[in-house]
Coordinates of C-alpha atoms in Angstrom, one line a residue:
X1 CA 118.1 119.3 28.1
X2 CA 116.7 117.9 25.1
X3 CA 115.4 113.9 24.9
X4 CA 117.8 111.2 24.4
X5 CA 116.9 109.9 21.3
X6 CA 117.6 107.9 18.3
X7 CA 117.3 107.7 14.3
X8 CA 118.4 104.3 13.3
X9 CA 117.5 104.6 9.6
X10 CA 117.8 100.6 7.6
X11 CA 118.8 102.0 4.4
X12 CA 116.7 100.5 1.4
X13 CA 114.5 98.4 4.2
X14 CA 111.4 98.6 2.5
X15 CA 107.7 96.5 4.7
X16 CA 109.4 92.7 3.1
X17 CA 112.4 92.7 4.6
X18 CA 110.7 92.8 8.1
X19 CA 107.9 90.6 7.0
X20 CA 110.0 87.5 7.6
X21 CA 109.7 86.8 10.7
X22 CA 113.4 87.6 12.3
X23 CA 112.6 91.2 13.6
X24 CA 111.3 90.5 16.5
X25 CA 112.0 93.2 18.7
X26 CA 111.4 95.4 15.7
X27 CA 108.0 94.0 16.0
X28 CA 107.7 94.5 19.8
X29 CA 109.1 97.7 20.0
X30 CA 106.1 98.4 17.2
X31 CA 103.6 97.2 19.8
X32 CA 105.6 99.2 22.9
X33 CA 104.9 102.3 20.4
X34 CA 103.6 102.6 16.8
X35 CA 105.0 100.7 13.3
X36 CA 103.4 102.6 10.6
X37 CA 103.6 102.9 6.8
X38 CA 105.6 106.6 5.8
X39 CA 106.5 108.5 2.7
X40 CA 109.9 108.7 1.6
X41 CA 111.0 112.1 -0.2
X42 CA 111.7 111.5 -4.0
X43 CA 113.9 110.9 -5.8
X44 CA 114.0 108.0 -2.9
X45 CA 117.4 107.8 -2.9
X46 CA 120.5 108.3 -0.3
X47 CA 121.4 111.3 -0.1
X48 CA 118.4 112.9 -0.8
X49 CA 116.8 110.8 2.2
X50 CA 119.3 111.4 4.6
X51 CA 119.7 115.7 4.3
X52 CA 115.4 115.5 4.2
X53 CA 116.0 113.6 7.3
X54 CA 118.4 115.1 8.7
X55 CA 117.2 119.2 8.0
X56 CA 113.0 117.8 9.0
X57 CA 113.0 118.7 5.4
X58 CA 112.5 118.7 2.0
X59 CA 115.2 118.9 -0.9
X60 CA 113.2 123.1 -1.6
X61 CA 114.8 123.5 1.7
X62 CA 117.8 121.9 1.6
X63 CA 119.1 122.0 -1.7
X64 CA 120.1 118.3 -2.0
X65 CA 118.6 116.5 -5.0
X66 CA 120.5 113.2 -5.9
X67 CA 124.1 111.4 -4.6
X68 CA 125.4 112.8 -7.6
X69 CA 125.2 116.6 -9.3
X70 CA 125.3 118.4 -12.8
X71 CA 125.9 122.4 -13.2
X72 CA 123.9 123.2 -16.3
X73 CA 125.8 126.4 -16.7
X74 CA 129.9 125.2 -16.3
X75 CA 129.2 121.5 -17.1
X76 CA 130.3 120.5 -13.9
X77 CA 128.7 117.7 -12.9
X78 CA 130.2 114.8 -9.8
X79 CA 129.8 112.6 -6.8
X80 CA 127.5 114.4 -3.9
X81 CA 130.1 112.9 -0.7
X82 CA 131.5 116.0 0.5
X83 CA 131.2 119.5 2.3
X84 CA 129.1 122.7 0.0
X85 CA 125.0 120.8 -0.6
X86 CA 123.6 120.3 1.9
X87 CA 122.2 124.0 2.7
X88 CA 119.8 123.9 6.4
X89 CA 121.3 122.8 9.8
X90 CA 120.9 119.6 11.1
X91 CA 119.2 118.1 14.0
X92 CA 123.2 117.5 14.4
X93 CA 124.1 120.4 14.0
X94 CA 121.3 122.1 16.5
X95 CA 122.1 119.6 19.2
X96 CA 125.6 119.7 19.2
X97 CA 124.6 124.1 19.5
X98 CA 122.2 123.3 21.9
X99 CA 126.0 121.4 24.0
X100 CA 124.4 118.2 23.2
X101 CA 126.3 115.7 22.5
X102 CA 126.0 113.7 19.5
X103 CA 126.5 110.6 17.6
X104 CA 126.5 109.7 13.8
X105 CA 127.6 105.8 13.1
X106 CA 127.3 104.6 9.1
X107 CA 128.5 102.4 7.3
X108 CA 128.8 104.1 4.1
X109 CA 131.8 106.7 4.0
X110 CA 130.0 109.3 2.5
X111 CA 127.0 110.4 4.9
X112 CA 129.4 111.2 7.3
X113 CA 131.7 113.3 4.7
X114 CA 127.9 114.8 4.2
X115 CA 126.5 115.4 6.9
X116 CA 128.9 114.8 10.1
X117 CA 130.6 118.4 10.0
X118 CA 130.0 119.2 13.8
X119 CA 129.1 115.5 15.2
X120 CA 130.5 114.9 18.5
X121 CA 131.6 111.2 17.7
X122 CA 131.8 110.0 14.1
X123 CA 131.9 106.8 12.8
X124 CA 132.2 105.2 8.9
X125 CA 132.6 101.5 8.6
X126 CA 134.3 102.5 5.1
X127 CA 137.0 104.8 6.7
X128 CA 137.3 103.7 10.1
X129 CA 139.1 105.5 12.7
X130 CA 141.4 102.6 13.7
X131 CA 141.1 104.9 17.5
X132 CA 137.5 105.3 17.7
X133 CA 137.4 101.9 17.0
X134 CA 139.6 100.6 19.9
X135 CA 137.3 102.8 21.9
X136 CA 134.3 101.0 21.2
X137 CA 136.5 97.6 22.2
X138 CA 135.6 96.3 18.9
X139 CA 137.1 94.8 15.6
X140 CA 138.1 96.8 12.4
X141 CA 134.6 97.1 10.5
X142 CA 134.2 94.3 7.2
X143 CA 133.9 95.7 4.1
X144 CA 131.6 98.2 3.7
X145 CA 129.8 96.0 0.8
X146 CA 129.0 92.3 3.0
X147 CA 126.2 92.2 4.9
X148 CA 128.4 91.2 8.2
X149 CA 129.1 95.7 7.8
X150 CA 125.8 96.4 8.6
X151 CA 125.6 94.3 12.0
X152 CA 129.1 95.6 12.0
X153 CA 127.8 99.7 13.2
X154 CA 125.5 98.9 14.4
X155 CA 127.2 96.5 17.6
X156 CA 128.9 100.0 17.7
X157 CA 125.9 101.5 18.3
X158 CA 125.2 99.5 21.2
X159 CA 128.9 99.7 22.4
X160 CA 129.3 104.1 22.1
X161 CA 125.9 104.1 23.7
X162 CA 126.7 101.7 26.8
X163 CA 129.8 104.0 26.6
X164 CA 128.7 107.4 26.3
X165 CA 125.1 107.5 26.3
X166 CA 125.3 110.7 23.5
X167 CA 122.1 112.3 24.0
X168 CA 121.2 112.6 19.7
X169 CA 122.7 109.2 17.7
X170 CA 121.8 109.3 14.1
X171 CA 122.8 105.8 12.3
X172 CA 122.1 104.5 8.8
X173 CA 123.5 101.3 6.9
X174 CA 124.3 100.4 3.5
X175 CA 121.6 99.1 1.0
X176 CA 124.6 96.3 -0.3
X177 CA 121.7 92.9 0.6
X178 CA 118.5 95.3 -0.6
X179 CA 119.9 95.6 -3.7
X180 CA 121.7 92.2 -4.3
X181 CA 119.3 89.9 -2.0
X182 CA 115.7 89.4 -2.5
X183 CA 113.8 90.1 1.6
X184 CA 112.9 86.0 1.1
X185 CA 117.2 84.9 1.3
X186 CA 118.6 83.4 4.0
X187 CA 121.1 86.0 3.6
X188 CA 119.4 89.2 3.6
X189 CA 116.6 87.3 5.9
X190 CA 119.8 86.9 8.0
X191 CA 120.8 91.2 8.2
X192 CA 118.4 91.8 9.0
X193 CA 118.2 89.4 12.1
X194 CA 121.4 91.2 13.1
X195 CA 120.8 94.2 12.9
X196 CA 116.8 93.6 14.7
X197 CA 119.4 91.2 17.4
X198 CA 121.6 94.7 18.1
X199 CA 117.6 96.9 18.1
X200 CA 116.7 94.9 21.0
X201 CA 120.1 95.4 23.1
X202 CA 120.5 99.2 22.2
X203 CA 116.0 99.1 23.8
X204 CA 117.4 97.5 26.6
X205 CA 120.0 99.7 27.6
X206 CA 118.5 102.6 27.6
X207 CA 114.5 102.0 27.2
X208 CA 113.6 105.7 28.0
X209 CA 115.4 106.5 24.6
X210 CA 113.4 107.9 21.7
X211 CA 113.7 105.5 19.3
X212 CA 112.7 105.1 15.3
X213 CA 113.2 102.7 13.0
X214 CA 112.5 103.8 9.2
X215 CA 114.5 103.4 5.7
X216 CA 116.3 106.0 3.8
X217 CA 113.8 104.6 0.5
X218 CA 112.5 100.9 -0.5
X219 CA 113.6 98.4 -3.0
X220 CA 111.2 97.0 -5.4
X221 CA 113.1 94.3 -8.1
X222 CA 113.3 96.2 -11.9
X223 CA 113.5 93.4 -15.1
X224 CA 114.6 96.2 -18.1
X225 CA 116.9 99.2 -18.1
X226 CA 117.1 102.0 -20.3
X227 CA 120.0 104.1 -20.9
X228 CA 117.2 107.9 -21.6
X229 CA 121.3 109.1 -22.5
X230 CA 121.4 107.2 -25.7
X231 CA 118.4 107.7 -26.8
X232 CA 118.1 110.5 -27.0
X233 CA 121.4 111.2 -28.7
X234 CA 119.6 109.3 -30.9
X235 CA 116.8 112.5 -32.1
X236 CA 117.7 116.0 -32.6
X237 CA 117.6 117.2 -29.2
X238 CA 120.5 118.1 -27.2
X239 CA 120.1 116.8 -23.9
X240 CA 122.0 115.6 -20.4
X241 CA 119.7 112.7 -18.8
X242 CA 121.3 113.6 -15.4
X243 CA 121.0 110.1 -13.0
X244 CA 120.4 112.0 -9.8
X245 CA 121.1 108.5 -8.0
X246 CA 124.5 107.4 -9.3
X247 CA 127.1 106.9 -7.1
X248 CA 130.6 104.8 -5.6
X249 CA 129.3 101.7 -4.5
X250 CA 128.8 99.9 -7.8
X251 CA 128.1 96.9 -5.3
X252 CA 124.4 98.0 -5.5
X253 CA 124.6 98.9 -9.1
X254 CA 126.3 98.1 -11.7
X255 CA 124.7 99.6 -13.9
X256 CA 123.9 102.7 -11.7
X257 CA 120.9 102.3 -11.7
X258 CA 118.1 103.7 -10.7
X259 CA 113.9 104.6 -11.0
X260 CA 114.6 108.6 -11.5
X261 CA 116.3 110.6 -14.5
X262 CA 116.9 115.0 -14.5
X263 CA 116.2 115.8 -18.3
X264 CA 118.2 119.1 -19.0
X265 CA 117.6 120.6 -22.9
X266 CA 120.7 122.3 -23.6
X267 CA 118.9 124.2 -26.2
X268 CA 115.9 125.6 -24.5
X269 CA 113.9 126.4 -27.8
X270 CA 113.7 122.7 -27.8
X271 CA 111.9 122.2 -24.8
X272 CA 108.6 122.1 -25.8
X273 CA 108.9 119.9 -28.1
X274 CA 111.7 117.2 -25.5
X275 CA 108.3 116.9 -23.5
X276 CA 106.0 115.9 -26.3
X277 CA 108.5 113.8 -26.9
X278 CA 109.4 111.9 -23.3
X279 CA 106.1 111.6 -22.8
X280 CA 105.8 108.9 -26.4
X281 CA 108.0 107.0 -23.9
X282 CA 106.3 103.7 -22.7
X283 CA 108.8 103.6 -19.6
X284 CA 108.4 106.2 -18.4
X285 CA 105.3 106.8 -15.6
X286 CA 105.3 111.0 -14.5
X287 CA 106.9 113.6 -16.1
X288 CA 107.3 117.0 -14.5
X289 CA 108.1 120.0 -15.0
X290 CA 111.0 122.3 -13.7
X291 CA 108.3 123.9 -12.4
X292 CA 105.8 120.9 -11.1
X293 CA 108.5 119.1 -9.2
X294 CA 109.1 122.7 -7.0
X295 CA 105.9 122.1 -5.9
X296 CA 104.2 118.7 -6.4
X297 CA 107.6 117.2 -5.2
X298 CA 109.2 120.0 -3.0
X299 CA 112.3 120.1 -5.5
X300 CA 114.4 123.1 -5.5
X301 CA 114.3 124.2 -9.4
X302 CA 117.3 125.8 -9.6
X303 CA 118.9 121.9 -8.6
X304 CA 117.2 119.4 -11.1
X305 CA 117.0 119.1 -14.9
X306 CA 114.3 120.9 -17.0
X307 CA 112.4 117.3 -16.7
X308 CA 112.1 115.2 -13.7
X309 CA 111.0 111.8 -14.7
X310 CA 110.4 108.5 -13.0
X311 CA 109.9 104.9 -15.0
X312 CA 107.3 102.6 -14.8
X313 CA 107.6 99.6 -12.3
X314 CA 109.7 97.1 -13.8
X315 CA 111.8 99.8 -15.2
X316 CA 115.1 101.8 -14.2
X317 CA 117.4 103.8 -16.6
X318 CA 121.4 103.4 -16.7
X319 CA 124.5 103.2 -18.2
X320 CA 124.0 100.9 -20.7
X321 CA 126.1 99.9 -23.9
X322 CA 123.0 100.2 -25.9
X323 CA 120.2 101.8 -25.7
X324 CA 118.4 98.8 -23.5
X325 CA 118.9 95.6 -20.8
X326 CA 116.7 93.0 -20.2
X327 CA 118.1 92.1 -16.5
X328 CA 117.2 91.9 -13.5
X329 CA 118.2 94.4 -10.8
X330 CA 116.8 95.4 -7.5
X331 CA 117.2 99.1 -6.9
X332 CA 114.7 102.7 -6.6
X333 CA 114.4 105.8 -7.1
X334 CA 110.9 105.9 -7.9
X335 CA 107.3 106.6 -6.1
X336 CA 107.9 102.9 -6.3
X337 CA 109.8 103.1 -3.6
X338 CA 108.3 105.9 -1.6
X339 CA 106.4 104.0 0.6
X340 CA 109.0 103.1 3.8
X341 CA 108.7 101.8 7.2
X342 CA 108.4 103.8 10.6
X343 CA 108.9 102.4 14.0
X344 CA 108.4 104.1 16.8
X345 CA 109.6 104.4 20.7
X346 CA 109.1 106.2 23.1
X347 CA 107.7 109.3 20.8
X348 CA 107.0 113.0 21.2
X349 CA 103.8 112.9 18.6
X350 CA 100.8 109.9 18.7
X351 CA 101.4 107.7 15.7
X352 CA 98.8 109.3 13.2
X353 CA 101.2 112.4 13.8
X354 CA 103.9 111.0 11.5
X355 CA 102.8 111.1 7.6
X356 CA 107.3 111.3 6.1
X357 CA 110.3 110.1 7.5
X358 CA 111.6 113.4 8.9
X359 CA 108.9 114.0 10.6
X360 CA 110.6 112.3 13.5
X361 CA 113.1 115.6 12.7
X362 CA 110.7 117.9 12.2
X363 CA 108.7 117.6 16.0
X364 CA 112.4 117.4 17.6
X365 CA 112.9 121.2 15.1
X366 CA 110.0 122.4 16.9
X367 CA 110.4 121.3 20.5
X368 CA 113.5 122.7 20.3
X369 CA 112.5 126.6 18.8
X370 CA 110.1 126.0 21.6
X371 CA 112.5 125.6 23.8
X372 CA 114.4 128.1 23.4
X373 CA 111.4 131.0 22.6
X374 CA 110.9 129.8 26.4
X375 CA 114.6 129.7 27.6
X376 CA 114.4 133.8 26.4
X377 CA 111.5 134.6 27.8
X378 CA 113.1 133.8 31.0
X379 CA 115.4 135.7 30.7
X380 CA 113.4 138.2 29.8

């Protein structure tokens, strides 16, 4: 049987949220194991990074490239909040195949819908199963877009370990607080204190379990929003500018604002000129052709635009009434939100071996494959 493990993903947890003096249990676990900076996948958005962590691979393998999709051949578009987008097995799938018990506990319902096909125990605060909630000796959860929802899912995680002690658990929160409150705000500190409390309780309950605490992406403050679609519509170019961060949680980003855009050239003969035009915008920090994005960012060419762009440090892209809007928001999606924490205790590798958050699961896959090979050798 595989070693018991838990991966806790604090959605949007930039390092600053762990530097306010209220996460003492997380700090203590870091002293017992390690506490370091690692990188998320790009774009630094939720679906991309849950898929990356859970499969131990980059998007070019698992094929999830955002919270939203656009098909240039059919012009179909929509939210990625169900089955059919993930092209690779998750660690939850593999643990289950080997006869181990698994659990996926989430605040955002879409995470369970996309990744929860084969879990033994699946619970979302957004769409809770009343029988499961009662089984965990809990009241029904608060509204998903509240700081309290995160404490509720962490308590559910603690109660599940107390009752069933599953072999592998993936537990993740919602970044509502990170989008709406700076790290030093009292509401943000209170939320982090609550998450930290339950992490401490989980460790006390099962101190031998592998525990990994990380984030799917960071979060920074932006002061200028750009509607790139409107800007391009006012040129002679025929493009679709798709926002990979776009999702249904408007409490988190009212303008669907995020720091990355996939740009599709509907007229391929314009592609070179579109590239030159995009390069002229001062609000674009970097631009990748499809081929460069595949090679340098590990993105699948069949699910991104002709160009992948990221905004400068103070810029996000959104859906606006005008081309630009000067407003202060907190969001993510670019390289500026790629640095995230990783805290681990009872880790299966030395701290220096972990450079990206998905290394956690990548090493689990490696060890499970070794174990499977050894089993086959014994059969022979």
